[in-house]
mmCIF file of C-alpha atoms in Angstrom:
data_model
loop_
_atom_site.group_PDB
_atom_site.id
_atom_site.type_symbol
_atom_site.label_atom_id
_atom_site.label_comp_id
_atom_site.label_asym_id
_atom_site.label_seq_id
_atom_site.Cartn_x
_atom_site.Cartn_y
_atom_site.Cartn_z
ATOM 1 C CA MET K 1 17.914 -19.625 20.714
ATOM 2 C CA LYS K 2 15.524 -21.603 22.913
ATOM 3 C CA LYS K 3 14.413 -18.385 24.647
ATOM 4 C CA PHE K 4 13.667 -16.842 21.254
ATOM 5 C CA PHE K 5 11.347 -19.733 20.333
ATOM 6 C CA GLU K 6 9.671 -19.570 23.743
ATOM 7 C CA GLU K 7 8.959 -15.855 23.223
ATOM 8 C CA PHE K 8 7.675 -16.576 19.709
ATOM 9 C CA LYS K 9 5.412 -19.335 21.054
ATOM 10 C CA THR K 10 4.061 -16.985 23.720
ATOM 11 C CA PHE K 11 3.447 -14.321 21.057
ATOM 12 C CA ILE K 12 1.639 -16.702 18.713
ATOM 13 C CA MET K 13 -0.528 -18.200 21.448
ATOM 14 C CA ARG K 14 -1.862 -14.835 22.601
ATOM 15 C CA GLY K 15 -5.565 -14.347 22.027
ATOM 16 C CA ASN K 16 -5.143 -11.268 19.852
ATOM 17 C CA VAL K 17 -2.946 -13.048 17.311
ATOM 18 C CA LEU K 18 -5.324 -15.999 17.078
ATOM 19 C CA ASP K 19 -8.307 -13.667 16.698
ATOM 20 C CA LEU K 20 -6.508 -11.792 13.946
ATOM 21 C CA ALA K 21 -5.648 -15.033 12.122
ATOM 22 C CA VAL K 22 -9.275 -16.175 12.262
ATOM 23 C CA GLY K 23 -10.404 -12.746 11.035
ATOM 24 C CA VAL K 24 -8.019 -12.832 8.074
ATOM 25 C CA ILE K 25 -9.129 -16.333 7.068
ATOM 26 C CA ILE K 26 -12.819 -15.457 7.336
ATOM 27 C CA GLY K 27 -12.165 -12.185 5.499
ATOM 28 C CA ALA K 28 -10.527 -14.037 2.611
ATOM 29 C CA ALA K 29 -13.485 -16.414 2.376
ATOM 30 C CA PHE K 30 -15.897 -13.487 2.555
ATOM 31 C CA GLN K 31 -13.963 -11.705 -0.208
ATOM 32 C CA ALA K 32 -14.483 -14.716 -2.481
ATOM 33 C CA ILE K 33 -18.237 -14.571 -1.830
ATOM 34 C CA VAL K 34 -18.449 -10.833 -2.542
ATOM 35 C CA THR K 35 -16.281 -11.163 -5.660
ATOM 36 C CA SER K 36 -18.560 -13.915 -6.946
ATOM 37 C CA LEU K 37 -21.639 -11.810 -6.151
ATOM 38 C CA THR K 38 -20.191 -8.883 -8.079
ATOM 39 C CA ASP K 39 -18.732 -10.842 -11.008
ATOM 40 C CA ASP K 40 -21.538 -13.345 -11.471
ATOM 41 C CA ILE K 41 -24.670 -11.420 -10.498
ATOM 42 C CA ILE K 42 -24.317 -7.625 -10.183
ATOM 43 C CA SER K 43 -22.012 -6.918 -13.140
ATOM 44 C CA PRO K 44 -24.103 -8.967 -15.588
ATOM 45 C CA LEU K 45 -27.296 -7.290 -14.338
ATOM 46 C CA LEU K 46 -25.726 -3.868 -14.774
ATOM 47 C CA GLY K 47 -24.447 -5.062 -18.131
ATOM 48 C CA LEU K 48 -28.044 -5.537 -19.262
ATOM 49 C CA PHE K 49 -28.409 -1.762 -19.195
ATOM 50 C CA GLY K 50 -25.002 -1.041 -20.727
ATOM 51 C CA GLY K 51 -25.048 -3.892 -23.199
ATOM 52 C CA MET K 52 -21.948 -5.609 -21.774
ATOM 53 C CA ASN K 53 -20.240 -6.744 -18.599
ATOM 54 C CA PHE K 54 -18.016 -4.202 -16.799
ATOM 55 C CA ASP K 55 -15.097 -6.613 -16.980
ATOM 56 C CA GLN K 56 -15.122 -6.256 -20.749
ATOM 57 C CA PHE K 57 -14.580 -2.475 -20.695
ATOM 58 C CA ALA K 58 -11.042 -1.772 -21.835
ATOM 59 C CA PHE K 59 -9.081 0.347 -24.236
ATOM 60 C CA THR K 60 -5.722 -0.082 -25.931
ATOM 61 C CA PHE K 61 -3.017 2.563 -25.726
ATOM 62 C CA ASN K 62 0.293 2.002 -27.571
ATOM 63 C CA GLY K 63 -0.263 -1.733 -27.617
ATOM 64 C CA VAL K 64 -1.137 -1.909 -23.904
ATOM 65 C CA THR K 65 -4.667 -2.923 -22.932
ATOM 66 C CA ILE K 66 -6.056 -1.046 -19.943
ATOM 67 C CA GLY K 67 -8.996 -2.907 -18.430
ATOM 68 C CA TYR K 68 -10.787 -0.152 -16.541
ATOM 69 C CA GLY K 69 -13.895 -2.331 -16.323
ATOM 70 C CA LYS K 70 -12.092 -4.666 -13.956
ATOM 71 C CA PHE K 71 -11.251 -1.638 -11.804
ATOM 72 C CA ILE K 72 -14.934 -0.651 -11.749
ATOM 73 C CA THR K 73 -15.766 -4.211 -10.670
ATOM 74 C CA ALA K 74 -13.152 -4.011 -7.880
ATOM 75 C CA VAL K 75 -14.667 -0.715 -6.668
ATOM 76 C CA ILE K 76 -18.134 -2.311 -6.637
ATOM 77 C CA ASN K 77 -16.650 -5.254 -4.673
ATOM 78 C CA PHE K 78 -15.194 -2.830 -2.127
ATOM 79 C CA ILE K 79 -18.448 -0.910 -1.705
ATOM 80 C CA ILE K 80 -20.447 -4.103 -1.232
ATOM 81 C CA MET K 81 -17.915 -5.492 1.236
ATOM 82 C CA ALA K 82 -17.792 -2.237 3.225
ATOM 83 C CA PHE K 83 -21.599 -2.082 3.332
ATOM 84 C CA VAL K 84 -21.969 -5.692 4.479
ATOM 85 C CA ILE K 85 -19.284 -5.240 7.156
ATOM 86 C CA PHE K 86 -21.064 -2.055 8.299
ATOM 87 C CA LEU K 87 -24.322 -4.004 8.628
ATOM 88 C CA ILE K 88 -22.612 -6.832 10.523
ATOM 89 C CA VAL K 89 -20.936 -4.432 12.981
ATOM 90 C CA LYS K 90 -24.205 -2.575 13.455
ATOM 91 C CA LEU K 91 -26.024 -5.855 14.141
ATOM 92 C CA VAL K 92 -23.366 -7.040 16.600
ATOM 93 C CA ASN K 93 -23.496 -3.701 18.453
ATOM 94 C CA LYS K 94 -27.283 -3.946 18.666
ATOM 95 C CA ILE K 95 -27.071 -7.510 20.001
ATOM 96 C CA MET K 96 -24.439 -6.496 22.554
ATOM 97 C CA ALA K 97 -26.644 -3.598 23.701
ATOM 98 C CA ILE K 98 -29.572 -5.921 24.403
ATOM 99 C CA GLY K 99 -27.882 -7.483 27.418
ATOM 100 C CA LYS K 100 -26.644 -4.213 28.880
ATOM 101 C CA LYS K 101 -28.571 -2.270 31.461
ATOM 102 C CA PRO K 102 -29.042 1.402 30.691
ATOM 103 C CA ASP K 103 -26.499 3.591 32.399
ATOM 104 C CA GLU K 104 -27.908 4.998 35.595
ATOM 105 C CA PRO K 105 -26.958 8.570 36.334
ATOM 106 C CA SER K 106 -24.124 8.555 38.833
ATOM 107 C CA ALA K 107 -24.129 10.671 41.953
ATOM 108 C CA PRO K 108 -22.583 14.100 41.473
ATOM 109 C CA THR K 109 -18.941 14.431 42.479
ATOM 110 C CA THR K 110 -18.843 18.234 42.528
ATOM 111 C CA LYS K 111 -20.966 21.130 43.693
ATOM 112 C CA LYS K 112 -20.885 24.885 43.125
ATOM 113 C CA CYS K 113 -19.625 27.295 45.715
ATOM 114 C CA PRO K 114 -22.571 29.594 46.590
ATOM 115 C CA PHE K 115 -20.221 32.598 46.779
ATOM 116 C CA CYS K 116 -17.912 32.381 43.737
ATOM 117 C CA PHE K 117 -19.800 29.682 41.769
ATOM 118 C CA SER K 118 -16.637 27.617 41.216
ATOM 119 C CA GLU K 119 -16.783 23.829 40.971
ATOM 120 C CA VAL K 120 -15.586 22.219 44.195
ATOM 121 C CA ASP K 121 -15.497 18.638 45.453
ATOM 122 C CA ILE K 122 -18.793 17.443 46.889
ATOM 123 C CA LYS K 123 -17.132 16.778 50.284
ATOM 124 C CA ALA K 124 -15.486 20.216 50.516
ATOM 125 C CA THR K 125 -16.408 22.456 53.432
ATOM 126 C CA LYS K 126 -14.219 25.370 52.298
ATOM 127 C CA CYS K 127 -13.937 26.702 48.766
ATOM 128 C CA PRO K 128 -10.344 26.474 47.462
ATOM 129 C CA HIS K 129 -10.973 29.437 45.163
ATOM 130 C CA CYS K 130 -12.534 32.080 47.421
ATOM 131 C CA THR K 131 -11.808 30.400 50.791
ATOM 132 C CA SER K 132 -15.445 30.798 51.891
ATOM 133 C CA ASP K 133 -17.036 28.280 54.189
ATOM 134 C CA ILE K 134 -19.504 26.193 52.194
ATOM 135 C CA PRO K 135 -22.691 25.385 54.120
ATOM 136 C CA ALA K 136 -23.359 21.615 54.343
ATOM 137 C CA GLU K 137 -26.858 21.891 52.863
ATOM 138 C CA THR K 138 -25.688 23.555 49.600
ATOM 139 C CA GLU K 139 -26.412 21.250 46.676
ATOM 140 C CA GLU K 140 -25.814 21.598 42.971
ATOM 141 C CA LYS K 141 -28.940 22.389 40.967
#
């Protein structure tokens, strides 16, 4: 049983699990902000044009009230959240790219055989395809 708890402790203390836990907590807090933005600002503003808040849209069917307005609000929440996350990821990628040097073209690792035009290793002196001797000065163009 002690080994089981040691393995569990090792699992929990890994960086990935801690990062995931922080992400979930921040995501829950962010969801509250987006829900408030949608419920308290966007829905009422859109309600000015429709005459009422989306949350109030509902209909009754056989004594059951179906609040489709709340579904519309949830869809708006999702779209806003996805857009904000897209902007954050795009910003982080741009910031990460600032410190990177542009990739320099690497030296070629292959050349073409002047006889059969097959790709061969840059160090090859004989073509493995046509068995011709490849002159040392032949370079890929």
